[in-house]
PDB file with one MODEL, atoms N, CA, C and O in Angstrom:
MODEL        1
ATOM      1  N   SER A   1       7.380   2.557 -24.191  1.00  0.00           N
ATOM      2  CA  SER A   1       8.036   3.541 -23.354  1.00  0.00           C
ATOM      3  C   SER A   1       8.748   4.534 -24.261  1.00  0.00           C
ATOM      4  O   SER A   1       9.023   4.254 -25.427  1.00  0.00           O
ATOM      5  N   SER A   2       9.030   5.674 -23.709  1.00  0.00           N
ATOM      6  CA  SER A   2       9.668   6.745 -24.476  1.00  0.00           C
ATOM      7  C   SER A   2      10.863   7.256 -23.684  1.00  0.00           C
ATOM      8  O   SER A   2      11.363   6.581 -22.785  1.00  0.00           O
ATOM      9  N   CYS A   3      11.310   8.450 -24.029  1.00  0.00           N
ATOM     10  CA  CYS A   3      12.478   9.028 -23.349  1.00  0.00           C
ATOM     11  C   CYS A   3      12.256   9.078 -21.835  1.00  0.00           C
ATOM     12  O   CYS A   3      11.124   9.205 -21.370  1.00  0.00           O
ATOM     13  N   HIS A   4      13.338   8.977 -21.080  1.00  0.00           N
ATOM     14  CA  HIS A   4      13.239   8.893 -19.627  1.00  0.00           C
ATOM     15  C   HIS A   4      13.163  10.249 -18.945  1.00  0.00           C
ATOM     16  O   HIS A   4      12.893  10.308 -17.745  1.00  0.00           O
ATOM     17  N   GLY A   5      13.387  11.320 -19.654  1.00  0.00           N
ATOM     18  CA  GLY A   5      13.364  12.640 -19.029  1.00  0.00           C
ATOM     19  C   GLY A   5      13.000  13.715 -20.030  1.00  0.00           C
ATOM     20  O   GLY A   5      12.880  13.456 -21.227  1.00  0.00           O
ATOM     21  N   ALA A   6      12.829  14.912 -19.528  1.00  0.00           N
ATOM     22  CA  ALA A   6      12.413  16.023 -20.385  1.00  0.00           C
ATOM     23  C   ALA A   6      13.569  16.579 -21.200  1.00  0.00           C
ATOM     24  O   ALA A   6      13.352  17.169 -22.259  1.00  0.00           O
ATOM     25  N   GLY A   7      14.778  16.403 -20.727  1.00  0.00           N
ATOM     26  CA  GLY A   7      15.939  16.955 -21.422  1.00  0.00           C
ATOM     27  C   GLY A   7      16.386  18.263 -20.800  1.00  0.00           C
ATOM     28  O   GLY A   7      15.635  18.922 -20.081  1.00  0.00           O
ATOM     29  N   ARG A   8      17.606  18.617 -21.087  1.00  0.00           N
ATOM     30  CA  ARG A   8      18.191  19.827 -20.507  1.00  0.00           C
ATOM     31  C   ARG A   8      17.781  21.082 -21.251  1.00  0.00           C
ATOM     32  O   ARG A   8      17.663  21.091 -22.477  1.00  0.00           O
ATOM     33  N   ARG A   9      17.568  22.134 -20.490  1.00  0.00           N
ATOM     34  CA  ARG A   9      17.376  23.472 -21.042  1.00  0.00           C
ATOM     35  C   ARG A   9      18.702  24.220 -20.972  1.00  0.00           C
ATOM     36  O   ARG A   9      19.018  25.027 -21.847  1.00  0.00           O
ATOM     37  N   LEU A  10      19.480  23.941 -19.916  1.00  0.00           N
ATOM     38  CA  LEU A  10      20.792  24.571 -19.718  1.00  0.00           C
ATOM     39  C   LEU A  10      21.868  23.492 -19.693  1.00  0.00           C
ATOM     40  O   LEU A  10      21.647  22.405 -19.159  1.00  0.00           O
ATOM     41  N   SER A  11      23.010  23.783 -20.258  1.00  0.00           N
ATOM     42  CA  SER A  11      24.137  22.855 -20.145  1.00  0.00           C
ATOM     43  C   SER A  11      24.574  22.813 -18.680  1.00  0.00           C
ATOM     44  O   SER A  11      24.206  23.690 -17.899  1.00  0.00           O
ATOM     45  N   ARG A  12      25.338  21.821 -18.312  1.00  0.00           N
ATOM     46  CA  ARG A  12      25.834  21.748 -16.927  1.00  0.00           C
ATOM     47  C   ARG A  12      26.659  22.985 -16.584  1.00  0.00           C
ATOM     48  O   ARG A  12      26.555  23.525 -15.483  1.00  0.00           O
ATOM     49  N   THR A  13      27.473  23.427 -17.531  1.00  0.00           N
ATOM     50  CA  THR A  13      28.305  24.615 -17.311  1.00  0.00           C
ATOM     51  C   THR A  13      27.440  25.851 -17.112  1.00  0.00           C
ATOM     52  O   THR A  13      27.694  26.645 -16.206  1.00  0.00           O
ATOM     53  N   ALA A  14      26.425  26.024 -17.945  1.00  0.00           N
ATOM     54  CA  ALA A  14      25.536  27.188 -17.828  1.00  0.00           C
ATOM     55  C   ALA A  14      24.750  27.139 -16.523  1.00  0.00           C
ATOM     56  O   ALA A  14      24.543  28.173 -15.887  1.00  0.00           O
ATOM     57  N   ALA A  15      24.313  25.953 -16.119  1.00  0.00           N
ATOM     58  CA  ALA A  15      23.576  25.820 -14.864  1.00  0.00           C
ATOM     59  C   ALA A  15      24.464  26.175 -13.678  1.00  0.00           C
ATOM     60  O   ALA A  15      24.030  26.877 -12.765  1.00  0.00           O
ATOM     61  N   LYS A  16      25.712  25.692 -13.687  1.00  0.00           N
ATOM     62  CA  LYS A  16      26.643  26.030 -12.597  1.00  0.00           C
ATOM     63  C   LYS A  16      26.854  27.533 -12.501  1.00  0.00           C
ATOM     64  O   LYS A  16      26.956  28.086 -11.406  1.00  0.00           O
ATOM     65  N   ALA A  17      26.920  28.194 -13.662  1.00  0.00           N
ATOM     66  CA  ALA A  17      27.181  29.633 -13.692  1.00  0.00           C
ATOM     67  C   ALA A  17      25.967  30.453 -13.265  1.00  0.00           C
ATOM     68  O   ALA A  17      26.125  31.565 -12.759  1.00  0.00           O
ATOM     69  N   SER A  18      24.759  29.925 -13.459  1.00  0.00           N
ATOM     70  CA  SER A  18      23.578  30.750 -13.215  1.00  0.00           C
ATOM     71  C   SER A  18      22.760  30.366 -11.986  1.00  0.00           C
ATOM     72  O   SER A  18      21.870  31.117 -11.588  1.00  0.00           O
ATOM     73  N   VAL A  19      23.039  29.217 -11.376  1.00  0.00           N
ATOM     74  CA  VAL A  19      22.248  28.764 -10.228  1.00  0.00           C
ATOM     75  C   VAL A  19      23.119  28.739  -8.976  1.00  0.00           C
ATOM     76  O   VAL A  19      24.173  28.103  -8.956  1.00  0.00           O
ATOM     77  N   ASP A  20      22.674  29.433  -7.937  1.00  0.00           N
ATOM     78  CA  ASP A  20      23.367  29.459  -6.649  1.00  0.00           C
ATOM     79  C   ASP A  20      22.981  28.201  -5.864  1.00  0.00           C
ATOM     80  O   ASP A  20      21.812  28.022  -5.525  1.00  0.00           O
ATOM     81  N   SER A  21      23.943  27.337  -5.576  1.00  0.00           N
ATOM     82  CA  SER A  21      23.671  26.058  -4.912  1.00  0.00           C
ATOM     83  C   SER A  21      23.034  26.226  -3.541  1.00  0.00           C
ATOM     84  O   SER A  21      22.110  25.491  -3.194  1.00  0.00           O
ATOM     85  N   GLU A  22      23.515  27.183  -2.760  1.00  0.00           N
ATOM     86  CA  GLU A  22      22.956  27.382  -1.419  1.00  0.00           C
ATOM     87  C   GLU A  22      21.505  27.834  -1.490  1.00  0.00           C
ATOM     88  O   GLU A  22      20.669  27.363  -0.719  1.00  0.00           O
ATOM     89  N   LEU A  23      21.201  28.742  -2.407  1.00  0.00           N
ATOM     90  CA  LEU A  23      19.825  29.202  -2.594  1.00  0.00           C
ATOM     91  C   LEU A  23      18.954  28.048  -3.090  1.00  0.00           C
ATOM     92  O   LEU A  23      17.813  27.898  -2.652  1.00  0.00           O
ATOM     93  N   LEU A  24      19.479  27.246  -3.988  1.00  0.00           N
ATOM     94  CA  LEU A  24      18.753  26.087  -4.508  1.00  0.00           C
ATOM     95  C   LEU A  24      18.400  25.128  -3.377  1.00  0.00           C
ATOM     96  O   LEU A  24      17.259  24.675  -3.283  1.00  0.00           O
ATOM     97  N   ILE A  25      19.362  24.816  -2.523  1.00  0.00           N
ATOM     98  CA  ILE A  25      19.118  23.908  -1.396  1.00  0.00           C
ATOM     99  C   ILE A  25      18.017  24.464  -0.509  1.00  0.00           C
ATOM    100  O   ILE A  25      17.120  23.728  -0.097  1.00  0.00           O
ATOM    101  N   SER A  26      18.078  25.755  -0.212  1.00  0.00           N
ATOM    102  CA  SER A  26      17.070  26.401   0.627  1.00  0.00           C
ATOM    103  C   SER A  26      15.681  26.318  -0.010  1.00  0.00           C
ATOM    104  O   SER A  26      14.706  25.988   0.666  1.00  0.00           O
ATOM    105  N   GLU A  27      15.591  26.616  -1.304  1.00  0.00           N
ATOM    106  CA  GLU A  27      14.300  26.571  -2.007  1.00  0.00           C
ATOM    107  C   GLU A  27      13.723  25.157  -2.025  1.00  0.00           C
ATOM    108  O   GLU A  27      12.520  24.973  -1.836  1.00  0.00           O
ATOM    109  N   LEU A  28      14.572  24.166  -2.250  1.00  0.00           N
ATOM    110  CA  LEU A  28      14.097  22.786  -2.290  1.00  0.00           C
ATOM    111  C   LEU A  28      13.679  22.307  -0.907  1.00  0.00           C
ATOM    112  O   LEU A  28      12.685  21.593  -0.776  1.00  0.00           O
ATOM    113  N   GLU A  29      14.424  22.689   0.128  1.00  0.00           N
ATOM    114  CA  GLU A  29      14.061  22.322   1.504  1.00  0.00           C
ATOM    115  C   GLU A  29      12.681  22.878   1.857  1.00  0.00           C
ATOM    116  O   GLU A  29      11.896  22.211   2.530  1.00  0.00           O
ATOM    117  N   GLN A  30      12.385  24.105   1.400  1.00  0.00           N
ATOM    118  CA  GLN A  30      11.071  24.714   1.658  1.00  0.00           C
ATOM    119  C   GLN A  30       9.946  23.920   1.001  1.00  0.00           C
ATOM    120  O   GLN A  30       8.800  23.980   1.448  1.00  0.00           O
ATOM    121  N   LYS A  31      10.265  23.182  -0.052  1.00  0.00           N
ATOM    122  CA  LYS A  31       9.273  22.352  -0.743  1.00  0.00           C
ATOM    123  C   LYS A  31       9.236  20.930  -0.183  1.00  0.00           C
ATOM    124  O   LYS A  31       8.519  20.075  -0.702  1.00  0.00           O
ATOM    125  N   GLY A  32      10.010  20.678   0.880  1.00  0.00           N
ATOM    126  CA  GLY A  32      10.040  19.354   1.478  1.00  0.00           C
ATOM    127  C   GLY A  32      10.989  18.391   0.788  1.00  0.00           C
ATOM    128  O   GLY A  32      10.915  17.180   0.998  1.00  0.00           O
ATOM    129  N   ILE A  33      11.883  18.928  -0.038  1.00  0.00           N
ATOM    130  CA  ILE A  33      12.858  18.098  -0.745  1.00  0.00           C
ATOM    131  C   ILE A  33      14.187  18.213  -0.009  1.00  0.00           C
ATOM    132  O   ILE A  33      14.764  19.297   0.075  1.00  0.00           O
ATOM    133  N   HIS A  34      14.666  17.103   0.521  1.00  0.00           N
ATOM    134  CA  HIS A  34      15.884  17.102   1.330  1.00  0.00           C
ATOM    135  C   HIS A  34      17.056  16.588   0.508  1.00  0.00           C
ATOM    136  O   HIS A  34      16.967  15.549  -0.146  1.00  0.00           O
ATOM    137  N   ILE A  35      18.147  17.326   0.550  1.00  0.00           N
ATOM    138  CA  ILE A  35      19.321  16.992  -0.258  1.00  0.00           C
ATOM    139  C   ILE A  35      20.534  16.802   0.632  1.00  0.00           C
ATOM    140  O   ILE A  35      20.780  17.577   1.556  1.00  0.00           O
ATOM    141  N   ARG A  36      21.282  15.759   0.335  1.00  0.00           N
ATOM    142  CA  ARG A  36      22.567  15.533   0.988  1.00  0.00           C
ATOM    143  C   ARG A  36      23.575  15.333  -0.136  1.00  0.00           C
ATOM    144  O   ARG A  36      23.380  14.484  -1.007  1.00  0.00           O
ATOM    145  N   ALA A  37      24.635  16.101  -0.118  1.00  0.00           N
ATOM    146  CA  ALA A  37      25.633  15.988  -1.184  1.00  0.00           C
ATOM    147  C   ALA A  37      27.024  16.184  -0.612  1.00  0.00           C
ATOM    148  O   ALA A  37      27.242  17.036   0.249  1.00  0.00           O
ATOM    149  N   LYS A  38      27.948  15.397  -1.094  1.00  0.00           N
ATOM    150  CA  LYS A  38      29.336  15.530  -0.668  1.00  0.00           C
ATOM    151  C   LYS A  38      29.898  16.867  -1.134  1.00  0.00           C
ATOM    152  O   LYS A  38      30.643  17.519  -0.402  1.00  0.00           O
ATOM    153  N   THR A  39      29.543  17.278  -2.354  1.00  0.00           N
ATOM    154  CA  THR A  39      29.982  18.566  -2.905  1.00  0.00           C
ATOM    155  C   THR A  39      28.754  19.347  -3.377  1.00  0.00           C
ATOM    156  O   THR A  39      28.342  19.208  -4.528  1.00  0.00           O
ATOM    157  N   PRO A  40      28.165  20.170  -2.495  1.00  0.00           N
ATOM    158  CA  PRO A  40      26.930  20.884  -2.819  1.00  0.00           C
ATOM    159  C   PRO A  40      27.016  21.788  -4.050  1.00  0.00           C
ATOM    160  O   PRO A  40      25.992  22.068  -4.674  1.00  0.00           O
ATOM    161  N   ASN A  41      28.208  22.247  -4.407  1.00  0.00           N
ATOM    162  CA  ASN A  41      28.313  23.164  -5.546  1.00  0.00           C
ATOM    163  C   ASN A  41      27.908  22.506  -6.867  1.00  0.00           C
ATOM    164  O   ASN A  41      27.574  23.212  -7.818  1.00  0.00           O
ATOM    165  N   VAL A  42      27.928  21.178  -6.949  1.00  0.00           N
ATOM    166  CA  VAL A  42      27.517  20.520  -8.196  1.00  0.00           C
ATOM    167  C   VAL A  42      26.000  20.364  -8.304  1.00  0.00           C
ATOM    168  O   VAL A  42      25.488  19.970  -9.351  1.00  0.00           O
ATOM    169  N   LEU A  43      25.282  20.673  -7.224  1.00  0.00           N
ATOM    170  CA  LEU A  43      23.826  20.539  -7.254  1.00  0.00           C
ATOM    171  C   LEU A  43      23.185  21.449  -8.288  1.00  0.00           C
ATOM    172  O   LEU A  43      22.127  21.127  -8.830  1.00  0.00           O
ATOM    173  N   SER A  44      23.814  22.577  -8.563  1.00  0.00           N
ATOM    174  CA  SER A  44      23.245  23.511  -9.535  1.00  0.00           C
ATOM    175  C   SER A  44      23.092  22.867 -10.910  1.00  0.00           C
ATOM    176  O   SER A  44      22.231  23.273 -11.691  1.00  0.00           O
ATOM    177  N   GLU A  45      23.917  21.872 -11.210  1.00  0.00           N
ATOM    178  CA  GLU A  45      23.815  21.169 -12.497  1.00  0.00           C
ATOM    179  C   GLU A  45      22.475  20.455 -12.642  1.00  0.00           C
ATOM    180  O   GLU A  45      21.988  20.255 -13.755  1.00  0.00           O
ATOM    181  N   GLU A  46      21.884  20.075 -11.515  1.00  0.00           N
ATOM    182  CA  GLU A  46      20.630  19.318 -11.524  1.00  0.00           C
ATOM    183  C   GLU A  46      19.439  20.162 -11.078  1.00  0.00           C
ATOM    184  O   GLU A  46      18.381  19.612 -10.773  1.00  0.00           O
ATOM    185  N   ALA A  47      19.589  21.465 -11.034  1.00  0.00           N
ATOM    186  CA  ALA A  47      18.505  22.356 -10.616  1.00  0.00           C
ATOM    187  C   ALA A  47      17.295  22.188 -11.526  1.00  0.00           C
ATOM    188  O   ALA A  47      17.456  21.950 -12.723  1.00  0.00           O
ATOM    189  N   PRO A  48      16.089  22.307 -10.985  1.00  0.00           N
ATOM    190  CA  PRO A  48      14.889  22.180 -11.818  1.00  0.00           C
ATOM    191  C   PRO A  48      14.900  23.099 -13.037  1.00  0.00           C
ATOM    192  O   PRO A  48      14.443  22.709 -14.111  1.00  0.00           O
ATOM    193  N   GLU A  49      15.417  24.312 -12.878  1.00  0.00           N
ATOM    194  CA  GLU A  49      15.425  25.255 -14.003  1.00  0.00           C
ATOM    195  C   GLU A  49      16.427  24.872 -15.095  1.00  0.00           C
ATOM    196  O   GLU A  49      16.432  25.474 -16.169  1.00  0.00           O
ATOM    197  N   ALA A  50      17.270  23.880 -14.827  1.00  0.00           N
ATOM    198  CA  ALA A  50      18.220  23.409 -15.841  1.00  0.00           C
ATOM    199  C   ALA A  50      17.556  22.454 -16.836  1.00  0.00           C
ATOM    200  O   ALA A  50      18.150  22.086 -17.850  1.00  0.00           O
ATOM    201  N   TYR A  51      16.315  22.057 -16.532  1.00  0.00           N
ATOM    202  CA  TYR A  51      15.608  21.089 -17.370  1.00  0.00           C
ATOM    203  C   TYR A  51      14.378  21.690 -18.034  1.00  0.00           C
ATOM    204  O   TYR A  51      13.805  22.664 -17.545  1.00  0.00           O
ATOM    205  N   LYS A  52      13.982  21.099 -19.147  1.00  0.00           N
ATOM    206  CA  LYS A  52      12.774  21.516 -19.855  1.00  0.00           C
ATOM    207  C   LYS A  52      11.546  21.166 -19.019  1.00  0.00           C
ATOM    208  O   LYS A  52      11.612  20.320 -18.127  1.00  0.00           O
ATOM    209  N   ASP A  53      10.433  21.820 -19.313  1.00  0.00           N
ATOM    210  CA  ASP A  53       9.163  21.550 -18.641  1.00  0.00           C
ATOM    211  C   ASP A  53       8.655  20.181 -19.101  1.00  0.00           C
ATOM    212  O   ASP A  53       8.364  19.987 -20.281  1.00  0.00           O
ATOM    213  N   VAL A  54       8.550  19.248 -18.179  1.00  0.00           N
ATOM    214  CA  VAL A  54       8.168  17.879 -18.530  1.00  0.00           C
ATOM    215  C   VAL A  54       6.762  17.825 -19.117  1.00  0.00           C
ATOM    216  O   VAL A  54       6.501  17.011 -20.002  1.00  0.00           O
ATOM    217  N   ASP A  55       5.852  18.674 -18.642  1.00  0.00           N
ATOM    218  CA  ASP A  55       4.491  18.660 -19.183  1.00  0.00           C
ATOM    219  C   ASP A  55       4.470  19.069 -20.653  1.00  0.00           C
ATOM    220  O   ASP A  55       3.721  18.501 -21.447  1.00  0.00           O
ATOM    221  N   GLU A  56       5.286  20.048 -21.012  1.00  0.00           N
ATOM    222  CA  GLU A  56       5.377  20.460 -22.414  1.00  0.00           C
ATOM    223  C   GLU A  56       5.945  19.337 -23.277  1.00  0.00           C
ATOM    224  O   GLU A  56       5.460  19.088 -24.381  1.00  0.00           O
ATOM    225  N   VAL A  57       6.966  18.667 -22.773  1.00  0.00           N
ATOM    226  CA  VAL A  57       7.597  17.581 -23.530  1.00  0.00           C
ATOM    227  C   VAL A  57       6.617  16.420 -23.715  1.00  0.00           C
ATOM    228  O   VAL A  57       6.527  15.855 -24.805  1.00  0.00           O
ATOM    229  N   ILE A  58       5.886  16.062 -22.663  1.00  0.00           N
ATOM    230  CA  ILE A  58       4.902  14.978 -22.752  1.00  0.00           C
ATOM    231  C   ILE A  58       3.809  15.341 -23.749  1.00  0.00           C
ATOM    232  O   ILE A  58       3.414  14.512 -24.570  1.00  0.00           O
ATOM    233  N   SER A  59       3.320  16.574 -23.683  1.00  0.00           N
ATOM    234  CA  SER A  59       2.273  17.025 -24.597  1.00  0.00           C
ATOM    235  C   SER A  59       2.739  16.957 -26.051  1.00  0.00           C
ATOM    236  O   SER A  59       2.016  16.463 -26.916  1.00  0.00           O
ATOM    237  N   LEU A  60       3.928  17.446 -26.313  1.00  0.00           N
ATOM    238  CA  LEU A  60       4.475  17.424 -27.670  1.00  0.00           C
ATOM    239  C   LEU A  60       4.675  15.988 -28.170  1.00  0.00           C
ATOM    240  O   LEU A  60       4.364  15.674 -29.319  1.00  0.00           O
ATOM    241  N   THR A  61       5.189  15.134 -27.305  1.00  0.00           N
ATOM    242  CA  THR A  61       5.403  13.730 -27.659  1.00  0.00           C
ATOM    243  C   THR A  61       4.074  13.056 -27.999  1.00  0.00           C
ATOM    244  O   THR A  61       3.990  12.269 -28.942  1.00  0.00           O
ATOM    245  N   ASN A  62       3.041  13.371 -27.225  1.00  0.00           N
ATOM    246  CA  ASN A  62       1.710  12.820 -27.463  1.00  0.00           C
ATOM    247  C   ASN A  62       1.138  13.333 -28.783  1.00  0.00           C
ATOM    248  O   ASN A  62       0.636  12.548 -29.587  1.00  0.00           O
ATOM    249  N   ARG A  63       1.210  14.644 -29.012  1.00  0.00           N
ATOM    250  CA  ARG A  63       0.675  15.235 -30.248  1.00  0.00           C
ATOM    251  C   ARG A  63       1.406  14.716 -31.488  1.00  0.00           C
ATOM    252  O   ARG A  63       0.812  14.600 -32.560  1.00  0.00           O
ATOM    253  N   ALA A  64       2.683  14.408 -31.341  1.00  0.00           N
ATOM    254  CA  ALA A  64       3.466  13.896 -32.470  1.00  0.00           C
ATOM    255  C   ALA A  64       3.198  12.409 -32.729  1.00  0.00           C
ATOM    256  O   ALA A  64       3.688  11.846 -33.708  1.00  0.00           O
ATOM    257  N   GLY A  65       2.422  11.784 -31.849  1.00  0.00           N
ATOM    258  CA  GLY A  65       2.097  10.375 -32.022  1.00  0.00           C
ATOM    259  C   GLY A  65       3.220   9.426 -31.648  1.00  0.00           C
ATOM    260  O   GLY A  65       3.209   8.260 -32.044  1.00  0.00           O
ATOM    261  N   LEU A  66       4.187   9.915 -30.891  1.00  0.00           N
ATOM    262  CA  LEU A  66       5.322   9.074 -30.497  1.00  0.00           C
ATOM    263  C   LEU A  66       5.013   8.205 -29.286  1.00  0.00           C
ATOM    264  O   LEU A  66       5.529   7.095 -29.159  1.00  0.00           O
ATOM    265  N   ALA A  67       4.171   8.715 -28.404  1.00  0.00           N
ATOM    266  CA  ALA A  67       3.812   7.989 -27.188  1.00  0.00           C
ATOM    267  C   ALA A  67       2.585   8.659 -26.594  1.00  0.00           C
ATOM    268  O   ALA A  67       2.266   9.801 -26.926  1.00  0.00           O
ATOM    269  N   ARG A  68       1.906   7.947 -25.722  1.00  0.00           N
ATOM    270  CA  ARG A  68       0.790   8.573 -25.025  1.00  0.00           C
ATOM    271  C   ARG A  68       0.975   8.357 -23.522  1.00  0.00           C
ATOM    272  O   ARG A  68       1.393   7.283 -23.091  1.00  0.00           O
ATOM    273  N   PRO A  69       0.668   9.366 -22.743  1.00  0.00           N
ATOM    274  CA  PRO A  69       0.840   9.221 -21.292  1.00  0.00           C
ATOM    275  C   PRO A  69      -0.202   8.256 -20.721  1.00  0.00           C
ATOM    276  O   PRO A  69      -1.379   8.317 -21.076  1.00  0.00           O
ATOM    277  N   VAL A  70       0.243   7.375 -19.841  1.00  0.00           N
ATOM    278  CA  VAL A  70      -0.669   6.432 -19.192  1.00  0.00           C
ATOM    279  C   VAL A  70      -0.626   6.555 -17.667  1.00  0.00           C
ATOM    280  O   VAL A  70      -1.535   6.086 -16.982  1.00  0.00           O
ATOM    281  N   ALA A  71       0.413   7.177 -17.141  1.00  0.00           N
ATOM    282  CA  ALA A  71       0.539   7.354 -15.689  1.00  0.00           C
ATOM    283  C   ALA A  71       1.492   8.503 -15.416  1.00  0.00           C
ATOM    284  O   ALA A  71       2.364   8.814 -16.227  1.00  0.00           O
ATOM    285  N   ARG A  72       1.312   9.128 -14.260  1.00  0.00           N
ATOM    286  CA  ARG A  72       2.238  10.178 -13.832  1.00  0.00           C
ATOM    287  C   ARG A  72       2.945   9.661 -12.585  1.00  0.00           C
ATOM    288  O   ARG A  72       2.308   9.367 -11.573  1.00  0.00           O
ATOM    289  N   MET A  73       4.242   9.556 -12.669  1.00  0.00           N
ATOM    290  CA  MET A  73       5.033   9.023 -11.563  1.00  0.00           C
ATOM    291  C   MET A  73       5.558  10.167 -10.699  1.00  0.00           C
ATOM    292  O   MET A  73       5.836  11.260 -11.191  1.00  0.00           O
ATOM    293  N   ARG A  74       5.686   9.894  -9.419  1.00  0.00           N
ATOM    294  CA  ARG A  74       6.229  10.876  -8.490  1.00  0.00           C
ATOM    295  C   ARG A  74       7.410  10.233  -7.769  1.00  0.00           C
ATOM    296  O   ARG A  74       7.239   9.244  -7.058  1.00  0.00           O
ATOM    297  N   PRO A  75       8.605  10.790  -7.951  1.00  0.00           N
ATOM    298  CA  PRO A  75       9.766  10.180  -7.297  1.00  0.00           C
ATOM    299  C   PRO A  75       9.682  10.285  -5.776  1.00  0.00           C
ATOM    300  O   PRO A  75       9.254  11.302  -5.229  1.00  0.00           O
ATOM    301  N   VAL A  76      10.091   9.236  -5.123  1.00  0.00           N
ATOM    302  CA  VAL A  76      10.131   9.215  -3.667  1.00  0.00           C
ATOM    303  C   VAL A  76      11.550   9.477  -3.194  1.00  0.00           C
ATOM    304  O   VAL A  76      11.767  10.123  -2.169  1.00  0.00           O
ATOM    305  N   SER A  77      12.513   8.970  -3.952  1.00  0.00           N
ATOM    306  CA  SER A  77      13.912   9.139  -3.594  1.00  0.00           C
ATOM    307  C   SER A  77      14.763   9.033  -4.857  1.00  0.00           C
ATOM    308  O   SER A  77      14.427   8.304  -5.790  1.00  0.00           O
ATOM    309  N   VAL A  78      15.852   9.763  -4.866  1.00  0.00           N
ATOM    310  CA  VAL A  78      16.786   9.705  -5.987  1.00  0.00           C
ATOM    311  C   VAL A  78      18.195   9.604  -5.416  1.00  0.00           C
ATOM    312  O   VAL A  78      18.577  10.373  -4.534  1.00  0.00           O
ATOM    313  N   ILE A  79      18.949   8.660  -5.924  1.00  0.00           N
ATOM    314  CA  ILE A  79      20.346   8.514  -5.519  1.00  0.00           C
ATOM    315  C   ILE A  79      21.190   8.613  -6.775  1.00  0.00           C
ATOM    316  O   ILE A  79      20.991   7.856  -7.724  1.00  0.00           O
ATOM    317  N   LYS A  80      22.126   9.539  -6.782  1.00  0.00           N
ATOM    318  CA  LYS A  80      23.029   9.701  -7.922  1.00  0.00           C
ATOM    319  C   LYS A  80      24.444   9.475  -7.425  1.00  0.00           C
ATOM    320  O   LYS A  80      24.774   9.788  -6.281  1.00  0.00           O
ATOM    321  N   GLY A  81      25.256   8.937  -8.281  1.00  0.00           N
ATOM    322  CA  GLY A  81      26.623   8.790  -7.832  1.00  0.00           C
ATOM    323  C   GLY A  81      27.436   7.871  -8.657  1.00  0.00           C
ATOM    324  O   GLY A  81      28.616   7.666  -8.373  1.00  0.00           O
TER     325      GLY A  81
ENDMDL
END
């Protein structure tokens, strides 16, 4: 196994400053992703654009000989807290 995620492209502070939480919720709802949060303003920290492209990271990891992809997982639910 290798790293569990692609890694951040934006710091939490930068993501909060550049991502509108209400717009993010609307965009994700349009994709069928439903979000419930006690404080919606912190959702911008976890916006998709705050993270690196996972396909690029997997490709680089594979080319570097660190790991090879064997399956692509699709999250069904995520609970943070």
